[in-house]
Short mmCIF file of C-alpha atoms in Angstrom, two decimals:
data_model
loop_
_atom_site.label_atom_id
_atom_site.label_comp_id
_atom_site.label_asym_id
_atom_site.label_seq_id
_atom_site.Cartn_x
_atom_site.Cartn_y
_atom_site.Cartn_z
CA GLN A 1 0.00 0.00 0.00
CA LYS A 2 1.34 3.38 -1.05
CA GLU A 3 1.88 5.73 1.86
CA VAL A 4 0.02 8.62 0.22
CA GLU A 5 -3.15 7.99 -1.76
CA GLN A 6 -4.57 10.52 -4.19
CA ASP A 7 -7.34 9.96 -6.73
CA PRO A 8 -5.91 10.71 -10.20
CA GLY A 9 -9.26 11.99 -11.55
CA PRO A 10 -9.84 13.75 -13.84
CA LEU A 11 -12.12 16.00 -11.83
CA SER A 12 -14.22 18.21 -14.11
CA VAL A 13 -16.10 21.22 -12.70
CA PRO A 14 -17.77 24.33 -14.09
CA GLU A 15 -16.18 27.72 -13.67
CA GLY A 16 -17.03 29.27 -10.31
CA ALA A 17 -17.42 25.96 -8.49
CA ILE A 18 -15.77 25.11 -5.20
CA VAL A 19 -13.22 22.36 -5.76
CA SER A 20 -12.18 19.85 -3.13
CA LEU A 21 -8.98 17.86 -3.66
CA ASN A 22 -7.99 15.19 -1.16
CA CYS A 23 -5.19 12.91 -0.04
CA THR A 24 -5.09 10.20 2.58
CA TYR A 25 -1.98 8.85 4.22
CA SER A 26 -1.02 5.92 6.37
CA ASN A 27 2.10 7.09 8.20
CA SER A 28 1.13 9.01 11.33
CA ALA A 29 4.70 10.36 11.58
CA PHE A 30 4.15 12.79 8.69
CA GLN A 31 4.57 16.31 10.04
CA TYR A 32 4.69 18.65 7.03
CA PHE A 33 2.02 18.80 4.37
CA MET A 34 2.28 20.54 1.02
CA TRP A 35 0.17 21.15 -2.07
CA TYR A 36 1.64 21.78 -5.51
CA ARG A 37 0.08 22.77 -8.82
CA GLN A 38 1.59 21.42 -12.02
CA TYR A 39 0.65 22.64 -15.46
CA SER A 40 1.27 20.39 -18.45
CA ARG A 41 4.94 20.23 -19.45
CA LYS A 42 5.95 22.40 -16.48
CA GLY A 43 7.49 21.84 -13.07
CA PRO A 44 5.37 21.78 -9.92
CA GLU A 45 4.66 25.05 -8.16
CA LEU A 46 4.35 25.15 -4.38
CA LEU A 47 0.90 26.48 -3.44
CA MET A 48 0.72 25.93 0.30
CA TYR A 49 2.33 24.10 3.14
CA THR A 50 1.39 23.52 6.74
CA TYR A 51 2.58 21.49 9.68
CA SER A 52 -0.42 21.52 11.97
CA SER A 53 -3.95 20.29 11.97
CA GLY A 54 -6.61 22.79 11.00
CA ASN A 55 -7.07 25.22 8.15
CA LYS A 56 -4.70 27.56 6.36
CA GLU A 57 -6.02 30.07 3.87
CA ASP A 58 -4.28 31.92 1.04
CA GLY A 59 -6.54 33.83 -1.32
CA ARG A 60 -8.88 31.39 -3.05
CA PHE A 61 -7.02 28.39 -1.63
CA THR A 62 -7.57 26.70 1.72
CA ALA A 63 -5.49 23.79 2.95
CA GLN A 64 -6.98 21.56 5.61
CA VAL A 65 -5.20 18.90 7.66
CA ASP A 66 -6.90 16.32 9.85
CA LYS A 67 -4.17 14.30 11.51
CA SER A 68 -6.59 12.16 13.49
CA SER A 69 -8.15 10.91 10.23
CA LYS A 70 -4.87 11.06 8.26
CA TYR A 71 -6.57 13.19 5.64
CA ILE A 72 -5.64 16.44 3.94
CA SER A 73 -7.64 18.60 1.57
CA LEU A 74 -7.17 21.57 -0.72
CA PHE A 75 -10.20 23.72 -1.43
CA ILE A 76 -10.32 26.13 -4.35
CA ARG A 77 -13.05 28.76 -4.27
CA ASP A 78 -14.43 30.46 -7.36
CA SER A 79 -12.51 28.11 -9.62
CA GLN A 80 -11.23 29.48 -12.93
CA PRO A 81 -10.24 27.79 -16.20
CA SER A 82 -6.66 28.84 -15.36
CA ASP A 83 -6.85 26.51 -12.34
CA SER A 84 -6.94 23.55 -14.74
CA ALA A 85 -3.83 21.59 -13.83
CA THR A 86 -2.64 18.57 -11.88
CA TYR A 87 -2.55 19.05 -8.11
CA LEU A 88 0.00 17.12 -6.08
CA CYS A 89 -0.03 16.58 -2.36
CA ALA A 90 3.21 15.83 -0.53
CA MET A 91 4.19 15.01 3.02
CA ILE A 92 7.38 14.85 5.02
CA PHE A 93 8.42 13.22 8.22
CA PRO A 94 11.85 13.90 9.65
CA SER A 95 13.86 10.70 9.95
CA GLY A 96 17.41 10.65 11.27
CA GLY A 97 18.10 14.15 10.02
CA SER A 98 16.70 13.39 6.56
CA TYR A 99 13.60 15.00 5.13
CA ILE A 100 12.40 12.97 2.19
CA PRO A 101 9.04 14.10 0.80
CA THR A 102 6.46 11.51 -0.24
CA PHE A 103 4.25 12.70 -3.08
CA GLY A 104 0.81 11.58 -4.14
CA ARG A 105 0.22 10.68 -7.80
CA GLY A 106 -1.65 13.91 -8.44
CA THR A 107 -5.27 14.78 -9.30
CA SER A 108 -6.05 16.23 -12.71
CA LEU A 109 -8.48 19.15 -12.46
CA ILE A 110 -10.41 20.56 -15.41
CA VAL A 111 -12.37 23.77 -14.95
CA HIS A 112 -14.59 24.41 -17.97
CA PRO A 113 -16.05 27.82 -18.83
CA ASN B 1 15.17 36.24 -12.12
CA ALA B 2 15.52 32.95 -13.95
CA GLY B 3 14.70 30.77 -10.92
CA VAL B 4 15.67 27.14 -11.52
CA THR B 5 17.05 26.36 -14.96
CA GLN B 6 17.41 22.83 -16.29
CA THR B 7 19.23 21.76 -19.43
CA PRO B 8 18.69 20.03 -21.74
CA LYS B 9 14.88 20.00 -22.03
CA PHE B 10 14.87 16.76 -24.05
CA GLN B 11 17.42 14.00 -24.52
CA VAL B 12 17.49 10.57 -26.11
CA LEU B 13 20.21 8.16 -25.06
CA LYS B 14 21.19 4.63 -25.89
CA THR B 15 21.48 2.03 -23.18
CA GLY B 16 24.88 2.21 -21.53
CA GLN B 17 25.60 5.83 -22.40
CA SER B 18 26.33 8.36 -19.69
CA MET B 19 25.20 11.94 -19.45
CA THR B 20 24.84 14.86 -17.09
CA LEU B 21 21.63 16.77 -16.47
CA GLN B 22 22.35 20.34 -15.53
CA CYS B 23 20.54 22.38 -12.88
CA ALA B 24 21.26 25.95 -11.87
CA GLN B 25 19.47 28.36 -9.55
CA ASP B 26 20.03 32.07 -9.04
CA MET B 27 18.20 32.53 -5.74
CA ASN B 28 21.12 31.62 -3.47
CA HIS B 29 19.16 28.67 -2.05
CA GLU B 30 21.08 26.21 0.09
CA TYR B 31 18.77 23.26 -0.44
CA MET B 32 18.60 21.60 -3.86
CA SER B 33 17.18 18.29 -4.94
CA TRP B 34 16.52 16.02 -7.92
CA TYR B 35 13.28 14.14 -8.57
CA ARG B 36 11.99 11.81 -11.23
CA GLN B 37 8.36 11.71 -12.29
CA ASP B 38 6.94 8.60 -13.91
CA PRO B 39 3.37 8.02 -15.18
CA GLY B 40 1.04 6.82 -12.43
CA MET B 41 3.60 7.53 -9.72
CA GLY B 42 4.35 10.50 -7.58
CA LEU B 43 7.56 12.46 -7.71
CA ARG B 44 10.40 10.48 -6.16
CA LEU B 45 13.49 12.01 -4.62
CA ILE B 46 16.79 10.84 -6.15
CA HIS B 47 19.44 12.91 -4.35
CA TYR B 48 19.53 16.14 -2.42
CA SER B 49 22.00 18.67 -1.07
CA VAL B 50 21.73 20.96 1.94
CA GLY B 51 24.65 23.14 0.82
CA ALA B 52 27.85 23.25 -1.19
CA GLY B 53 29.92 20.14 -0.60
CA ILE B 54 27.09 18.20 1.07
CA THR B 55 24.94 15.63 -0.70
CA ASP B 56 22.79 12.72 0.40
CA GLN B 57 20.66 9.98 -1.09
CA GLY B 58 16.94 10.13 -1.52
CA GLU B 59 14.43 7.40 -2.18
CA VAL B 60 15.76 6.14 -5.55
CA PRO B 61 19.50 6.95 -5.81
CA ASN B 62 20.78 3.85 -7.66
CA GLY B 63 22.32 4.61 -11.04
CA TYR B 64 22.74 8.33 -10.33
CA ASN B 65 25.52 10.50 -8.95
CA VAL B 66 25.51 14.11 -7.80
CA SER B 67 27.97 16.70 -6.60
CA ARG B 68 27.57 20.24 -5.28
CA SER B 69 30.68 22.35 -5.75
CA THR B 70 28.83 25.68 -5.74
CA THR B 71 25.61 26.98 -4.25
CA GLU B 72 24.20 27.65 -7.71
CA ASP B 73 24.75 24.33 -9.50
CA PHE B 74 23.62 20.78 -8.79
CA PRO B 75 24.25 18.42 -11.73
CA LEU B 76 22.83 14.90 -11.91
CA ARG B 77 24.90 12.23 -13.64
CA LEU B 78 23.60 9.03 -15.14
CA LEU B 79 26.49 6.61 -15.03
CA SER B 80 25.27 3.93 -17.48
CA ALA B 81 21.81 4.69 -18.80
CA ALA B 82 19.15 1.97 -18.61
CA PRO B 83 15.62 1.93 -20.11
CA SER B 84 14.23 2.02 -16.54
CA GLN B 85 15.67 5.52 -16.23
CA THR B 86 13.36 6.85 -18.93
CA SER B 87 11.50 9.56 -17.07
CA VAL B 88 11.00 13.27 -16.58
CA TYR B 89 13.59 14.71 -14.23
CA PHE B 90 12.97 17.79 -12.10
CA CYS B 91 15.43 19.85 -10.14
CA ALA B 92 14.18 21.89 -7.20
CA SER B 93 15.55 24.42 -4.74
CA SER B 94 14.42 25.82 -1.44
CA SER B 95 15.43 28.52 0.98
CA GLN B 96 13.74 26.62 3.78
CA GLY B 97 14.93 23.66 5.72
CA GLY B 98 13.01 20.47 6.21
CA GLY B 99 13.12 19.31 2.62
CA LYS B 100 10.14 21.27 1.32
CA PRO B 101 10.97 21.96 -2.36
CA GLN B 102 9.81 25.46 -3.26
CA HIS B 103 10.93 26.14 -6.81
CA PHE B 104 11.10 23.57 -9.57
CA GLY B 105 12.64 23.75 -12.99
CA ASP B 106 10.59 22.79 -16.02
CA GLY B 107 12.16 19.37 -16.29
CA THR B 108 14.32 17.29 -18.59
CA ARG B 109 12.49 14.62 -20.59
CA LEU B 110 14.85 11.69 -20.97
CA SER B 111 14.33 8.60 -23.13
CA ILE B 112 16.67 5.63 -22.96
CA LEU B 113 16.51 3.28 -25.93
#
C-alpha cells in the first residue's frame, strides 16, 4: 500500500465551483504537508504548506489537515479555467536528520467555462 | 530572475551511455534536490543537497551521482543509462529547511533506448 493515496481523476467542474482535492496517508509520523500545482509540461509550483492540523487560507485556496483521520484537503473557491492543472499533495516526516518528501500521484483538475 | 534552470529540455540516449543533467538556480538557495516523475507515480526524490559540498541519497539513488561544488549548480549524472531511467527529471531548490521543495525547474524529458 502506497503511503500517500490521491485519486488521479480527472475532476471536471464548471467555472465558479468550489473544488475539493484530497489525499489520505497511512504514516502518522508525517509532520509537514504541502500542495503543488503542475501545469502540463511544467514543473510543480508550491501552493501551500502547513505542519499543523486545521485550516490555512491563502486567497482562493484553503489547505486543511486532519491528523486524526490522516486526511488532507485543498479547497479552491471560485474556480477558474486557469486553475486547470494537476494538483500534487506531498508530506514529510523527519527521519534521522533526513527530510524525504512523499508525493501523491496527483489529481487532474479541469475547470470548464 | 531565472529561478531554476534545467538543461537540456529533451534527450534521447542509448542504453549504456552516460550523461549529465544540468541544474542551476540564481536565488542563493542552500537546499537543492533532484526528482523523477513517472506516469502513475508521484515524484520520487533521487538525491539532495543541503549546501555546497554536502549531498545525500533520496528514495531512488541507484544509477545516479551528484555533486555540489557551488551553491548555484547541482548536476545529476547518469552513469550507465538503462531503459528504466526513462523519465521526466525535475530539479528543485528551497530557501527553507526540512526538505520542502519550493521552486522547480521545467524538467528534462529523458528517453533511454
